[in-house]
Tab-separated table of C-alpha atoms in Angstrom:
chain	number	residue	atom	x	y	z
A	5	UNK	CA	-6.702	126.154	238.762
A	6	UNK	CA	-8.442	128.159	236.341
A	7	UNK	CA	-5.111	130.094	233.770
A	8	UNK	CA	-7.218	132.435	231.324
A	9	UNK	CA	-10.125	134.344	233.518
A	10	UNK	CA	-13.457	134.934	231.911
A	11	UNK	CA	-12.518	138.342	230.814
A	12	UNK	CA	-8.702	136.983	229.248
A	13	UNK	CA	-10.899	134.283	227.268
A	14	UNK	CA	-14.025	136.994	226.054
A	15	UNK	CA	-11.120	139.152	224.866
A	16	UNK	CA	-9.864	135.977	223.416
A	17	UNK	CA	-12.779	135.740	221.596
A	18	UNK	CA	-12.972	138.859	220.390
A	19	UNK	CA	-9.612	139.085	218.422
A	20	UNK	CA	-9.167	135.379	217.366
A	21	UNK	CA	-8.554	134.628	215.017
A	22	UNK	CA	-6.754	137.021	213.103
A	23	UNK	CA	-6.001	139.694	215.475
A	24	UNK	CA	-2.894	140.127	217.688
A	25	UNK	CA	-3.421	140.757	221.822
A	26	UNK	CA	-2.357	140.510	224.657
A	27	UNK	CA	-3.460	137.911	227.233
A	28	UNK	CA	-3.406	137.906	231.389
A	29	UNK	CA	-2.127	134.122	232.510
A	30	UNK	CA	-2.396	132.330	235.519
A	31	UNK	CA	0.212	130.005	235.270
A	32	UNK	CA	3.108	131.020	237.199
A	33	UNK	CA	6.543	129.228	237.618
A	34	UNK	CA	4.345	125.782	236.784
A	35	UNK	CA	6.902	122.689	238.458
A	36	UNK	CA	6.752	121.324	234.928
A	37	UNK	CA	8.217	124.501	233.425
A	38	UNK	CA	11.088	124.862	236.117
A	39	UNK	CA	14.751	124.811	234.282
A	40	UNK	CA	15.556	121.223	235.717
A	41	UNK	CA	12.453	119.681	235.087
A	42	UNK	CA	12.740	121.061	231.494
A	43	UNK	CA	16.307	119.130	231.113
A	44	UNK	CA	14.583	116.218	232.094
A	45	UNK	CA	11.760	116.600	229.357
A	46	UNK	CA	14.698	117.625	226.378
A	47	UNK	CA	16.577	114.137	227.635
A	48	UNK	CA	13.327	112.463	227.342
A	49	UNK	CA	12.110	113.444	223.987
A	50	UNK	CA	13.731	111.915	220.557
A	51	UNK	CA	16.679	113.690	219.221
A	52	UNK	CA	13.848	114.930	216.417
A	53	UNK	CA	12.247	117.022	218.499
A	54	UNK	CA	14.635	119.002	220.134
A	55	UNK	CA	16.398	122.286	218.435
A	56	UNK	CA	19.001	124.167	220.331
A	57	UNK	CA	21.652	126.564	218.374
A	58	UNK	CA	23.784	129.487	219.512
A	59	UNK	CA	21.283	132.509	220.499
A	60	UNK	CA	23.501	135.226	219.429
A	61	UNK	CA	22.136	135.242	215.901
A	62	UNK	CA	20.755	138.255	213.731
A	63	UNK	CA	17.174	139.231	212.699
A	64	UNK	CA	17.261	137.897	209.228
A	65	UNK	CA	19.547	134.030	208.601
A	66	UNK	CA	20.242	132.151	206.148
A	67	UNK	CA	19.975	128.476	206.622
A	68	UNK	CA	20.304	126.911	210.167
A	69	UNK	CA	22.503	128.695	212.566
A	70	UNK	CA	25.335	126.703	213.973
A	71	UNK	CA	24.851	124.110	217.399
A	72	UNK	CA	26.712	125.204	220.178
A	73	UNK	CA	28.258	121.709	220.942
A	74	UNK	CA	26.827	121.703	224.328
A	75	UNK	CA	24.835	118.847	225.727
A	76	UNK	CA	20.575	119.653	225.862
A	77	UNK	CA	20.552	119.137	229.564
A	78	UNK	CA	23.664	121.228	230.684
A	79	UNK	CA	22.364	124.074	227.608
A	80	UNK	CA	19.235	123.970	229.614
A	81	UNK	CA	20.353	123.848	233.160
A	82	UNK	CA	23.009	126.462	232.818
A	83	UNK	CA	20.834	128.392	230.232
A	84	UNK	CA	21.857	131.783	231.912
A	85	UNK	CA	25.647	131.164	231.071
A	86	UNK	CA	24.923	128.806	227.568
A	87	UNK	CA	24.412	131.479	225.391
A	88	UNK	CA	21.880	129.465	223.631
A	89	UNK	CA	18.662	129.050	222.376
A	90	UNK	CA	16.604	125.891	222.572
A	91	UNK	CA	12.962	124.338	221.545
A	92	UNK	CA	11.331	121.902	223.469
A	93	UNK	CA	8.718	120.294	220.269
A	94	UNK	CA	5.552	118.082	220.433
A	95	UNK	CA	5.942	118.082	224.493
A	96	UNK	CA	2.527	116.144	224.347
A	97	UNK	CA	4.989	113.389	224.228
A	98	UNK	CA	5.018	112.653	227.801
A	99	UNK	CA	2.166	112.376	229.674
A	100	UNK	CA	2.047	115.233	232.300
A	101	UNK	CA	2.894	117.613	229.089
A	102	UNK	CA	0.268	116.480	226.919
A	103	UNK	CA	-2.061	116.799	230.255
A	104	UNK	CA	-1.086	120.479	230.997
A	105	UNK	CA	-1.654	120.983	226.976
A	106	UNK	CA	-5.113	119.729	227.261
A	107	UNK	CA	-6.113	121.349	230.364
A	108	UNK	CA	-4.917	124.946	228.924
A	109	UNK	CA	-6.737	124.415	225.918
A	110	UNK	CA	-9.980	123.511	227.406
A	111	UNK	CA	-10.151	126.570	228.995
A	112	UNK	CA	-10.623	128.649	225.485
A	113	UNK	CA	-11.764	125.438	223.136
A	114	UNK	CA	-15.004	127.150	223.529
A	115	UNK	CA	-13.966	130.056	221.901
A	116	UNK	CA	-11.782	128.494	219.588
A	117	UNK	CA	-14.330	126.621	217.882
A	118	UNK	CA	-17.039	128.974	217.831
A	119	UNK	CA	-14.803	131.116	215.097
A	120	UNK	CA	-12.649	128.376	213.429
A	121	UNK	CA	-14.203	124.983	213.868
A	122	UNK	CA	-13.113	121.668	215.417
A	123	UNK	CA	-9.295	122.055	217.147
A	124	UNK	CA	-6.755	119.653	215.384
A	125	UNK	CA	-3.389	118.612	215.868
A	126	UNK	CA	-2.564	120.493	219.186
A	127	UNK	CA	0.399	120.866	219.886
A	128	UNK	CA	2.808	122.334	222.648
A	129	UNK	CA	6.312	124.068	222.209
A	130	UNK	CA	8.774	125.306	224.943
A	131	UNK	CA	11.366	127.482	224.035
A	132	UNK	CA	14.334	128.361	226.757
A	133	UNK	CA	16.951	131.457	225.803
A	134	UNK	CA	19.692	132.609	227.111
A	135	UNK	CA	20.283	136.592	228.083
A	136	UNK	CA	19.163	138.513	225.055
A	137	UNK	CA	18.962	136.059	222.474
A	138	UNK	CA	17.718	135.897	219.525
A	139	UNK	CA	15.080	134.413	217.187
A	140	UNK	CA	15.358	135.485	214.027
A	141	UNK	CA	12.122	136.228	211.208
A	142	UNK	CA	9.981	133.644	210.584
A	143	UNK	CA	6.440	131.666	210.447
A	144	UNK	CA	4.523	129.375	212.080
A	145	UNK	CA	1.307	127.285	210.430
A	146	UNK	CA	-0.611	126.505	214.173
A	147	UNK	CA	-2.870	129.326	215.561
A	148	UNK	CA	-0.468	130.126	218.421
A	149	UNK	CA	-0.966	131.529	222.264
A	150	UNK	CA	2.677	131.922	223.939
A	151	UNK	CA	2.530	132.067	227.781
A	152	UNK	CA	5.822	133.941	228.840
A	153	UNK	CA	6.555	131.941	232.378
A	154	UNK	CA	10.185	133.178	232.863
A	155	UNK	CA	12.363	136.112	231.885
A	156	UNK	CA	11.235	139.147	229.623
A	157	UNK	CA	11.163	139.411	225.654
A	158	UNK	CA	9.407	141.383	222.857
A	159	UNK	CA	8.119	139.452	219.925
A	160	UNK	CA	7.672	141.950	216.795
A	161	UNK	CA	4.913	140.583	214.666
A	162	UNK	CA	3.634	141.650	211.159
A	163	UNK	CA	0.604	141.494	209.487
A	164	UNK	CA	-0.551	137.752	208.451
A	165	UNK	CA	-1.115	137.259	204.507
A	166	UNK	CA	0.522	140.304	203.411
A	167	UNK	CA	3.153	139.629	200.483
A	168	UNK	CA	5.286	142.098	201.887
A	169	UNK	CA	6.497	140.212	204.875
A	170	UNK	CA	6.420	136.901	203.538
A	171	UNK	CA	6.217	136.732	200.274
A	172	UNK	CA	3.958	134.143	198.066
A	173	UNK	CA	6.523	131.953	197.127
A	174	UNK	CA	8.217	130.891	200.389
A	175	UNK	CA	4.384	129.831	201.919
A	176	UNK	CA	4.240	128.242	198.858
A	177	UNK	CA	7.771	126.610	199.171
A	178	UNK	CA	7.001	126.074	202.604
A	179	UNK	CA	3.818	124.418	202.276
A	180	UNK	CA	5.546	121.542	199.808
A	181	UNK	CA	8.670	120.649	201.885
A	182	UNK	CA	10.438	123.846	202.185
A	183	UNK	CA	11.951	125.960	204.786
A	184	UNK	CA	10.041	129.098	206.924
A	185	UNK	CA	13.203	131.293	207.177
A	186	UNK	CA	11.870	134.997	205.907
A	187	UNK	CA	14.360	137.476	203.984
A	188	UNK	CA	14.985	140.234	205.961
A	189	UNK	CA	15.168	143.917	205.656
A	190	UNK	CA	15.700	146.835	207.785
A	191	UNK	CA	13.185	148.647	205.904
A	192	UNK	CA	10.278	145.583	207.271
A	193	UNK	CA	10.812	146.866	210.545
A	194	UNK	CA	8.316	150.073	210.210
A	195	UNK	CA	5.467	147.686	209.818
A	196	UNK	CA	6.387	145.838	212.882
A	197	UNK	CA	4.258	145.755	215.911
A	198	UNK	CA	6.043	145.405	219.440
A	199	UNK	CA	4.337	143.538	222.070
A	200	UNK	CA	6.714	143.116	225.732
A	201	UNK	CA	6.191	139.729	227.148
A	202	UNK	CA	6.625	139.350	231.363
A	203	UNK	CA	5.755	136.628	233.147
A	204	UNK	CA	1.896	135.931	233.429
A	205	UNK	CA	1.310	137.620	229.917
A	206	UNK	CA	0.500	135.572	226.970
A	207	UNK	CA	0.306	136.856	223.261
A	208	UNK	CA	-1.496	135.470	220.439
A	209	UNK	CA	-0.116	134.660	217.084
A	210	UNK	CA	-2.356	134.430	213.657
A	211	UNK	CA	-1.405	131.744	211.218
A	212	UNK	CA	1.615	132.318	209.490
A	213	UNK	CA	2.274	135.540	210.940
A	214	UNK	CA	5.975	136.691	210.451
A	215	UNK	CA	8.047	137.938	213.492
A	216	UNK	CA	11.213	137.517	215.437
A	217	UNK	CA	11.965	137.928	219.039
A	218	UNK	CA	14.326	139.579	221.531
A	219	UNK	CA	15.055	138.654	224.982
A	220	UNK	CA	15.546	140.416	227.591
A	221	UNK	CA	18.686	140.358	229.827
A	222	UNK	CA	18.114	137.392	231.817
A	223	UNK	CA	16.850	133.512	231.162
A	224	UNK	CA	13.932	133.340	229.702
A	225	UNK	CA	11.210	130.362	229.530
A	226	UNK	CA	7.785	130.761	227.175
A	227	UNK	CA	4.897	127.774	226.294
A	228	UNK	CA	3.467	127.891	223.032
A	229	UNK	CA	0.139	126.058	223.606
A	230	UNK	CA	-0.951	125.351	219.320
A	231	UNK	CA	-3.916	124.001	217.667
A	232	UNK	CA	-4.847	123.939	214.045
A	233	UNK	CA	-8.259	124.337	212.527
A	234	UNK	CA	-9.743	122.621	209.224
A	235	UNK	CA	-9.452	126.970	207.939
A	236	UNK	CA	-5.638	126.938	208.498
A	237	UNK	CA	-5.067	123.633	207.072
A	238	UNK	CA	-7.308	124.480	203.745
A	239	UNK	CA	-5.103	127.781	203.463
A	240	UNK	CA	-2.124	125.820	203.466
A	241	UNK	CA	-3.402	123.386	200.669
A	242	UNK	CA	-4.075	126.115	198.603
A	243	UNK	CA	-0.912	127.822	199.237
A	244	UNK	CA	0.425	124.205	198.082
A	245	UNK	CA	-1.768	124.518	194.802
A	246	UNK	CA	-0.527	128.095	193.873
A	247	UNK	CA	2.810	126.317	193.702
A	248	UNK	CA	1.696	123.979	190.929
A	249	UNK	CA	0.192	126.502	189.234
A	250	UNK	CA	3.109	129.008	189.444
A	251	UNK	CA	5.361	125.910	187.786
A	252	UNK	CA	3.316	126.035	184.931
A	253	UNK	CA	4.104	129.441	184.736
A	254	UNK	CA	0.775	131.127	185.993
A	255	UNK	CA	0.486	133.836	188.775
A	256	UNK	CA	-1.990	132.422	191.100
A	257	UNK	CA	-4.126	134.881	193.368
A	258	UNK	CA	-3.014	134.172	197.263
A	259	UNK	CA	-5.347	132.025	199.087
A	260	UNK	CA	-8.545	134.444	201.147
A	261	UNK	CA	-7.341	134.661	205.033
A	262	UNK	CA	-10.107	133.752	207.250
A	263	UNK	CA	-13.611	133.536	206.770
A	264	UNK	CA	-12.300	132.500	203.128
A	265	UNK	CA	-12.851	128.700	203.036
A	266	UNK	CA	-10.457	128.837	199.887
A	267	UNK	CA	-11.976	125.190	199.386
A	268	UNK	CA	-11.371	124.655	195.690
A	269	UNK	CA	-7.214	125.176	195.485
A	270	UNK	CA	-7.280	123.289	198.900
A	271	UNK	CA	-9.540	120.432	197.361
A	272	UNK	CA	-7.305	120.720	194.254
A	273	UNK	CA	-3.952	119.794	195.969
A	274	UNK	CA	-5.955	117.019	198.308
A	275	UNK	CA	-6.720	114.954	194.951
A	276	UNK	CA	-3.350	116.018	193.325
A	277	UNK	CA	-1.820	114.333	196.489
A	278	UNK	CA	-3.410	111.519	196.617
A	279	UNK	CA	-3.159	110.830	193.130
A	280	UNK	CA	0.367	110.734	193.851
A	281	UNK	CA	0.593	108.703	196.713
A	282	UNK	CA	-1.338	106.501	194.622
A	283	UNK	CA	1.311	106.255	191.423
């Protein structure tokens, strides 16, 4: 079964990989992505790779919210009454996962790689939510295309690279061991872009793009299918540099967003890290 049609992956191609869209998906209610079959995969995986926390939570947090207490499986099953929000991580952990991961990413590898190179360290995330929960501001570092399978939500994503949303220092902080959680303000919100999510749409996600997500009034399932390119990674790196530099108390100039190779901060923080792996 073919998921992204010619046209879904040319448009693909035209936006990635810095421009939000919208995406057509063929997926449907896929048996692996039914609510029972996902208890069985959050039983499965190690305790590492699950996350599941209250969903009732505001925009902006501080630190992690609190667990509700109930078991993965019965927060999954009973999702509707749970009042809970939960991620599914590295589902390429069991074998039909990591095959449904590779067979939706061959369909637009093509594309992928023409813009950013080789695709490395894919990845797959599932994220179940209860009646209009919440997830609040934040990041991700993987090029990102979320499939909405279930349910309804609206993602509101800002612009990628711009200090105003995410500022320097937490990429920076982020990129050496740190946390993703964004400040938030109402004011933000203005520069927000909306994009509704029903099933058999799909959205894609720059690097490191800030946003947070609603959902709508009933359960809601969504597959974030994730890749990273050699680009991404190097932008990280030098995000890693600026944070030695800023320690010595210079202002670095944020890494280039893509074409920029920003090779020499990323080279920079290669050798610094290996030089202290090596001491």
């Amino acid at each position: 079964m073919t998921v992204f049609t010619l046209a879904e992956r040319e448009r693909f191609a035209a936006h990635y990989p810095e421009v939000p869209h919208k995406l057509a998906h063929a997926l449907g209610r896929h048996p692996l992505l039914e609510l029972d079959a996902l208890a069985r995969l959050a039983e499965a995986l190690p305790a590492e790779s699950i996350e599941y926390n209250q969903a009732d939570l505001p925009i902006g947090i501080d630190g992690k919210p609190d667990p509700t207490g109930i078991p993965i499986g019965e927060t999954i099953r009973q999702i509707e009454q749970t009042g809970s929000w939960a991620a599914l991580k590295n589902i390429e952990q069991l074998p039909a996962y990591a095959a449904l991961l590779a067979d939706l990413l061959a369909e637009i590898q093509p594309q992928i790689e023409a813009k950013t190179g080789r695709m490395l360290k894919t990845q797959g995330f599932i994220f179940i939510t209860s009646p209009n929960g919440v997830t609040p501001y934040h990041f991700d570092p993987e090029h990102n295309i979320l499939l909405q399978i279930r349910g309804a939500k609206v993602m509101t994503q800002f612009l990628a690279g711009d200090a105003t949303y995410a500022p320097d220092e937490v990429h920076e902080a982020y990129h050496t061991g740190g946390g993703r959680e964004l400040k938030w303000r109402d004011e933000l919100l203005v520069g927000g872009t909306e994009f509704p999510l029903k099933p058999g749409e799909a959205l894609f996600v720059p690097v490191m793009a800030p946003h947070f997500v609603r959902n709508g009034p009933e359960p809601s399932v969504s597959l974030s299918i994730t890749w990273r390119s050699e680009w991404s990674f190097a932008e990280a790196d030098a995000r890693a540099f600026n944070s030695l530099l800023r320690r010595i108390g210079l202002r670095p100039r944020q890494p280039g967003r893509w074409p920029h190779r920003n090779a020499a901060k990323s080279l920079g923080w290669r050798v610094m890290r290996r030089l202290s792996l090596r001491s």
